Structure formats: C-alpha cells, structure tokens
Amino acid sequence: VQMSPLVLEKPVFTKDQVVSATEASKSLSVVRKRAKRAPQFIADHNDIDTVIIDYAAYEEMYGALQYLRELELDRIAADRIKNGPHEFIPFEDTLTPEELAEFESMDSDAISDEGLFE
C-alpha cells in the first residue's frame, strides 16, 4: 500500500499564534521574535496562507523530511527486490546515448588492476 504524502492531521495552534497579514507586514520584527518561541500563522482574510518559523525548527523539519524520504526510497527498493518485477535490464539500457558513448570511449587499460583496487 503506497502512503500518500498528504497531511493526515492539520497542525494544532492557539489564537495567539495567528497574525493578520496586515499586522505581520507592519510589525515583522515582533512576529519574527514570536516565531522563535512558536510558529506564527499569517492569515489573509481569515485564511492562513503563510507560516513563519524559527530557522532551527525549519532545519529540524527539513532533516526529518529528508530522513523519511530516504526511508521511503529504501522501503520501495526493498519491496521491488522482494516482489519484482525481476526482469533483466542490460547495463547499456540504463545509460543515455551520451553516457553510453562516453563509457564505450574509455580506455579499459588506463588504470591497472592494482591501481583500481587500492
């Protein structure tokens, strides 16, 4: 079963974290300071369309997302290895015409076997 990247639950926040777009534009420095403590949700005509967060929180979220993407790729690869399809794909078919031409033009004796495995 493929997991969808859609948000299953919406974030929970308090009314103290909601700032009107007008207020945010007038007092950005205040909103930035408040964002160090908790995300600030910017509302335009009562619809939240922007979130201001502390950069450290962003880095943490970004790192977690990258980690989860890697886990998902690993899971997909493991599933494909386990369940197939198990058709043979020739090496040459995995390269673009340019990559294949470059590969075929390489001198196989340019590096000695000893140098290759150092």
PDB file of C-alpha atoms in Angstrom:
ATOM      1  CA  VAL A   1       0.000   0.000   0.000  1.00  0.00           C
ATOM      2  CA  GLN A   2       1.506   3.322  -1.108  1.00  0.00           C
ATOM      3  CA  MET A   3       1.433   6.073   1.517  1.00  0.00           C
ATOM      4  CA  SER A   4       0.263   9.438   0.292  1.00  0.00           C
ATOM      5  CA  PRO A   5       2.375  12.478   1.179  1.00  0.00           C
ATOM      6  CA  LEU A   6      -0.818  14.331   2.057  1.00  0.00           C
ATOM      7  CA  VAL A   7      -1.177  15.727   5.549  1.00  0.00           C
ATOM      8  CA  LEU A   8      -3.307  13.384   7.617  1.00  0.00           C
ATOM      9  CA  GLU A   9      -3.802  15.774  10.520  1.00  0.00           C
ATOM     10  CA  LYS A  10      -3.717  19.540  10.470  1.00  0.00           C
ATOM     11  CA  PRO A  11      -1.345  21.327  12.859  1.00  0.00           C
ATOM     12  CA  VAL A  12      -2.796  22.496  16.147  1.00  0.00           C
ATOM     13  CA  PHE A  13      -2.103  26.072  17.232  1.00  0.00           C
ATOM     14  CA  THR A  14      -3.536  28.715  19.514  1.00  0.00           C
ATOM     15  CA  LYS A  15      -5.156  32.000  18.567  1.00  0.00           C
ATOM     16  CA  ASP A  16      -2.076  33.759  19.991  1.00  0.00           C
ATOM     17  CA  GLN A  17      -0.101  32.261  17.091  1.00  0.00           C
ATOM     18  CA  VAL A  18      -2.391  33.722  14.394  1.00  0.00           C
ATOM     19  CA  VAL A  19      -1.398  37.097  12.978  1.00  0.00           C
ATOM     20  CA  SER A  20      -3.214  39.038  10.293  1.00  0.00           C
ATOM     21  CA  ALA A  21      -1.254  39.733   7.137  1.00  0.00           C
ATOM     22  CA  THR A  22      -1.628  43.453   7.775  1.00  0.00           C
ATOM     23  CA  GLU A  23      -0.251  43.167  11.311  1.00  0.00           C
ATOM     24  CA  ALA A  24       2.596  40.931  10.114  1.00  0.00           C
ATOM     25  CA  SER A  25       3.648  43.445   7.470  1.00  0.00           C
ATOM     26  CA  LYS A  26       3.520  46.320   9.961  1.00  0.00           C
ATOM     27  CA  SER A  27       5.413  44.552  12.744  1.00  0.00           C
ATOM     28  CA  LEU A  28       7.560  41.855  11.151  1.00  0.00           C
ATOM     29  CA  SER A  29      10.258  42.115  13.824  1.00  0.00           C
ATOM     30  CA  VAL A  30       7.694  41.310  16.539  1.00  0.00           C
ATOM     31  CA  VAL A  31       6.351  38.350  14.529  1.00  0.00           C
ATOM     32  CA  ARG A  32       9.899  37.077  13.973  1.00  0.00           C
ATOM     33  CA  LYS A  33      10.636  37.242  17.719  1.00  0.00           C
ATOM     34  CA  ARG A  34       7.412  35.369  18.498  1.00  0.00           C
ATOM     35  CA  ALA A  35       8.314  32.764  15.861  1.00  0.00           C
ATOM     36  CA  LYS A  36      11.433  31.904  17.905  1.00  0.00           C
ATOM     37  CA  ARG A  37       9.079  30.560  20.608  1.00  0.00           C
ATOM     38  CA  ALA A  38       6.309  29.116  18.421  1.00  0.00           C
ATOM     39  CA  PRO A  39       5.308  29.124  14.733  1.00  0.00           C
ATOM     40  CA  GLN A  40       3.312  32.166  13.664  1.00  0.00           C
ATOM     41  CA  PHE A  41       0.412  31.599  11.282  1.00  0.00           C
ATOM     42  CA  ILE A  42      -0.288  34.513   8.943  1.00  0.00           C
ATOM     43  CA  ALA A  43      -3.936  34.908   7.960  1.00  0.00           C
ATOM     44  CA  ASP A  44      -5.205  36.841   4.981  1.00  0.00           C
ATOM     45  CA  HIS A  45      -8.984  37.356   5.141  1.00  0.00           C
ATOM     46  CA  ASN A  46      -9.180  34.666   7.876  1.00  0.00           C
ATOM     47  CA  ASP A  47      -7.419  32.072   5.711  1.00  0.00           C
ATOM     48  CA  ILE A  48      -3.987  31.002   6.915  1.00  0.00           C
ATOM     49  CA  ASP A  49      -1.631  31.097   3.971  1.00  0.00           C
ATOM     50  CA  THR A  50       1.842  31.510   5.480  1.00  0.00           C
ATOM     51  CA  VAL A  51       3.770  30.163   8.458  1.00  0.00           C
ATOM     52  CA  ILE A  52       6.798  31.862   9.964  1.00  0.00           C
ATOM     53  CA  ILE A  53       9.051  29.535  11.952  1.00  0.00           C
ATOM     54  CA  ASP A  54      12.429  29.753  13.614  1.00  0.00           C
ATOM     55  CA  TYR A  55      15.258  28.629  11.322  1.00  0.00           C
ATOM     56  CA  ALA A  56      16.404  25.927  13.775  1.00  0.00           C
ATOM     57  CA  ALA A  57      12.870  24.472  13.694  1.00  0.00           C
ATOM     58  CA  TYR A  58      12.942  24.602   9.882  1.00  0.00           C
ATOM     59  CA  GLU A  59      16.294  22.778   9.781  1.00  0.00           C
ATOM     60  CA  GLU A  60      14.908  20.100  12.101  1.00  0.00           C
ATOM     61  CA  MET A  61      11.794  19.653   9.945  1.00  0.00           C
ATOM     62  CA  TYR A  62      13.883  19.587   6.764  1.00  0.00           C
ATOM     63  CA  GLY A  63      16.225  16.965   8.227  1.00  0.00           C
ATOM     64  CA  ALA A  64      13.313  14.812   9.379  1.00  0.00           C
ATOM     65  CA  LEU A  65      11.689  15.055   5.941  1.00  0.00           C
ATOM     66  CA  GLN A  66      14.928  14.063   4.185  1.00  0.00           C
ATOM     67  CA  TYR A  67      15.322  11.110   6.574  1.00  0.00           C
ATOM     68  CA  LEU A  68      11.749   9.955   5.933  1.00  0.00           C
ATOM     69  CA  ARG A  69      12.231  10.286   2.153  1.00  0.00           C
ATOM     70  CA  GLU A  70      15.335   8.076   2.388  1.00  0.00           C
ATOM     71  CA  LEU A  71      13.401   5.529   4.456  1.00  0.00           C
ATOM     72  CA  GLU A  72      10.618   5.505   1.872  1.00  0.00           C
ATOM     73  CA  LEU A  73      13.084   5.033  -1.003  1.00  0.00           C
ATOM     74  CA  ASP A  74      14.723   2.182   0.910  1.00  0.00           C
ATOM     75  CA  ARG A  75      11.301   0.626   1.545  1.00  0.00           C
ATOM     76  CA  ILE A  76      10.349   0.900  -2.132  1.00  0.00           C
ATOM     77  CA  ALA A  77      13.680  -0.602  -3.220  1.00  0.00           C
ATOM     78  CA  ALA A  78      13.362  -3.478  -0.738  1.00  0.00           C
ATOM     79  CA  ASP A  79       9.802  -4.135  -1.906  1.00  0.00           C
ATOM     80  CA  ARG A  80      10.882  -4.178  -5.557  1.00  0.00           C
ATOM     81  CA  ILE A  81      13.763  -6.541  -4.780  1.00  0.00           C
ATOM     82  CA  LYS A  82      11.453  -8.852  -2.852  1.00  0.00           C
ATOM     83  CA  ASN A  83       8.404  -8.736  -5.118  1.00  0.00           C
ATOM     84  CA  GLY A  84       9.771  -7.917  -8.558  1.00  0.00           C
ATOM     85  CA  PRO A  85       9.428  -7.399 -11.388  1.00  0.00           C
ATOM     86  CA  HIS A  86      12.631  -9.374 -11.864  1.00  0.00           C
ATOM     87  CA  GLU A  87      13.291  -8.693 -15.495  1.00  0.00           C
ATOM     88  CA  PHE A  88      16.857  -8.274 -16.662  1.00  0.00           C
ATOM     89  CA  ILE A  89      17.773  -4.794 -17.852  1.00  0.00           C
ATOM     90  CA  PRO A  90      21.005  -4.592 -19.851  1.00  0.00           C
ATOM     91  CA  PHE A  91      23.564  -2.141 -18.454  1.00  0.00           C
ATOM     92  CA  GLU A  92      23.626  -0.230 -21.731  1.00  0.00           C
ATOM     93  CA  ASP A  93      19.893   0.421 -21.462  1.00  0.00           C
ATOM     94  CA  THR A  94      20.412   2.282 -18.158  1.00  0.00           C
ATOM     95  CA  LEU A  95      22.565   4.949 -19.820  1.00  0.00           C
ATOM     96  CA  THR A  96      21.687   7.873 -22.037  1.00  0.00           C
ATOM     97  CA  PRO A  97      23.215   7.760 -25.542  1.00  0.00           C
ATOM     98  CA  GLU A  98      25.805  10.322 -24.410  1.00  0.00           C
ATOM     99  CA  GLU A  99      26.728   8.304 -21.306  1.00  0.00           C
ATOM    100  CA  LEU A 100      26.977   5.114 -23.365  1.00  0.00           C
ATOM    101  CA  ALA A 101      29.260   6.823 -25.909  1.00  0.00           C
ATOM    102  CA  GLU A 102      31.482   8.126 -23.085  1.00  0.00           C
ATOM    103  CA  PHE A 103      31.583   4.677 -21.456  1.00  0.00           C
ATOM    104  CA  GLU A 104      32.465   2.950 -24.719  1.00  0.00           C
ATOM    105  CA  SER A 105      35.238   5.504 -25.437  1.00  0.00           C
ATOM    106  CA  MET A 106      37.007   4.776 -22.140  1.00  0.00           C
ATOM    107  CA  ASP A 107      40.362   3.015 -22.265  1.00  0.00           C
ATOM    108  CA  SER A 108      39.989  -0.096 -20.113  1.00  0.00           C
ATOM    109  CA  ASP A 109      43.772  -0.253 -19.646  1.00  0.00           C
ATOM    110  CA  ALA A 110      44.128   3.355 -18.450  1.00  0.00           C
ATOM    111  CA  ILE A 111      44.170   2.162 -14.818  1.00  0.00           C
ATOM    112  CA  SER A 112      45.998  -1.006 -13.821  1.00  0.00           C
ATOM    113  CA  ASP A 113      44.122  -3.660 -11.857  1.00  0.00           C
ATOM    114  CA  GLU A 114      46.368  -2.920  -8.877  1.00  0.00           C
ATOM    115  CA  GLY A 115      45.608   0.806  -9.103  1.00  0.00           C
ATOM    116  CA  LEU A 116      41.914   0.112  -9.446  1.00  0.00           C
ATOM    117  CA  PHE A 117      41.725  -1.760  -6.143  1.00  0.00           C
ATOM    118  CA  GLU A 118      43.972   0.445  -3.981  1.00  0.00           C
TER     119      GLU A 118
END
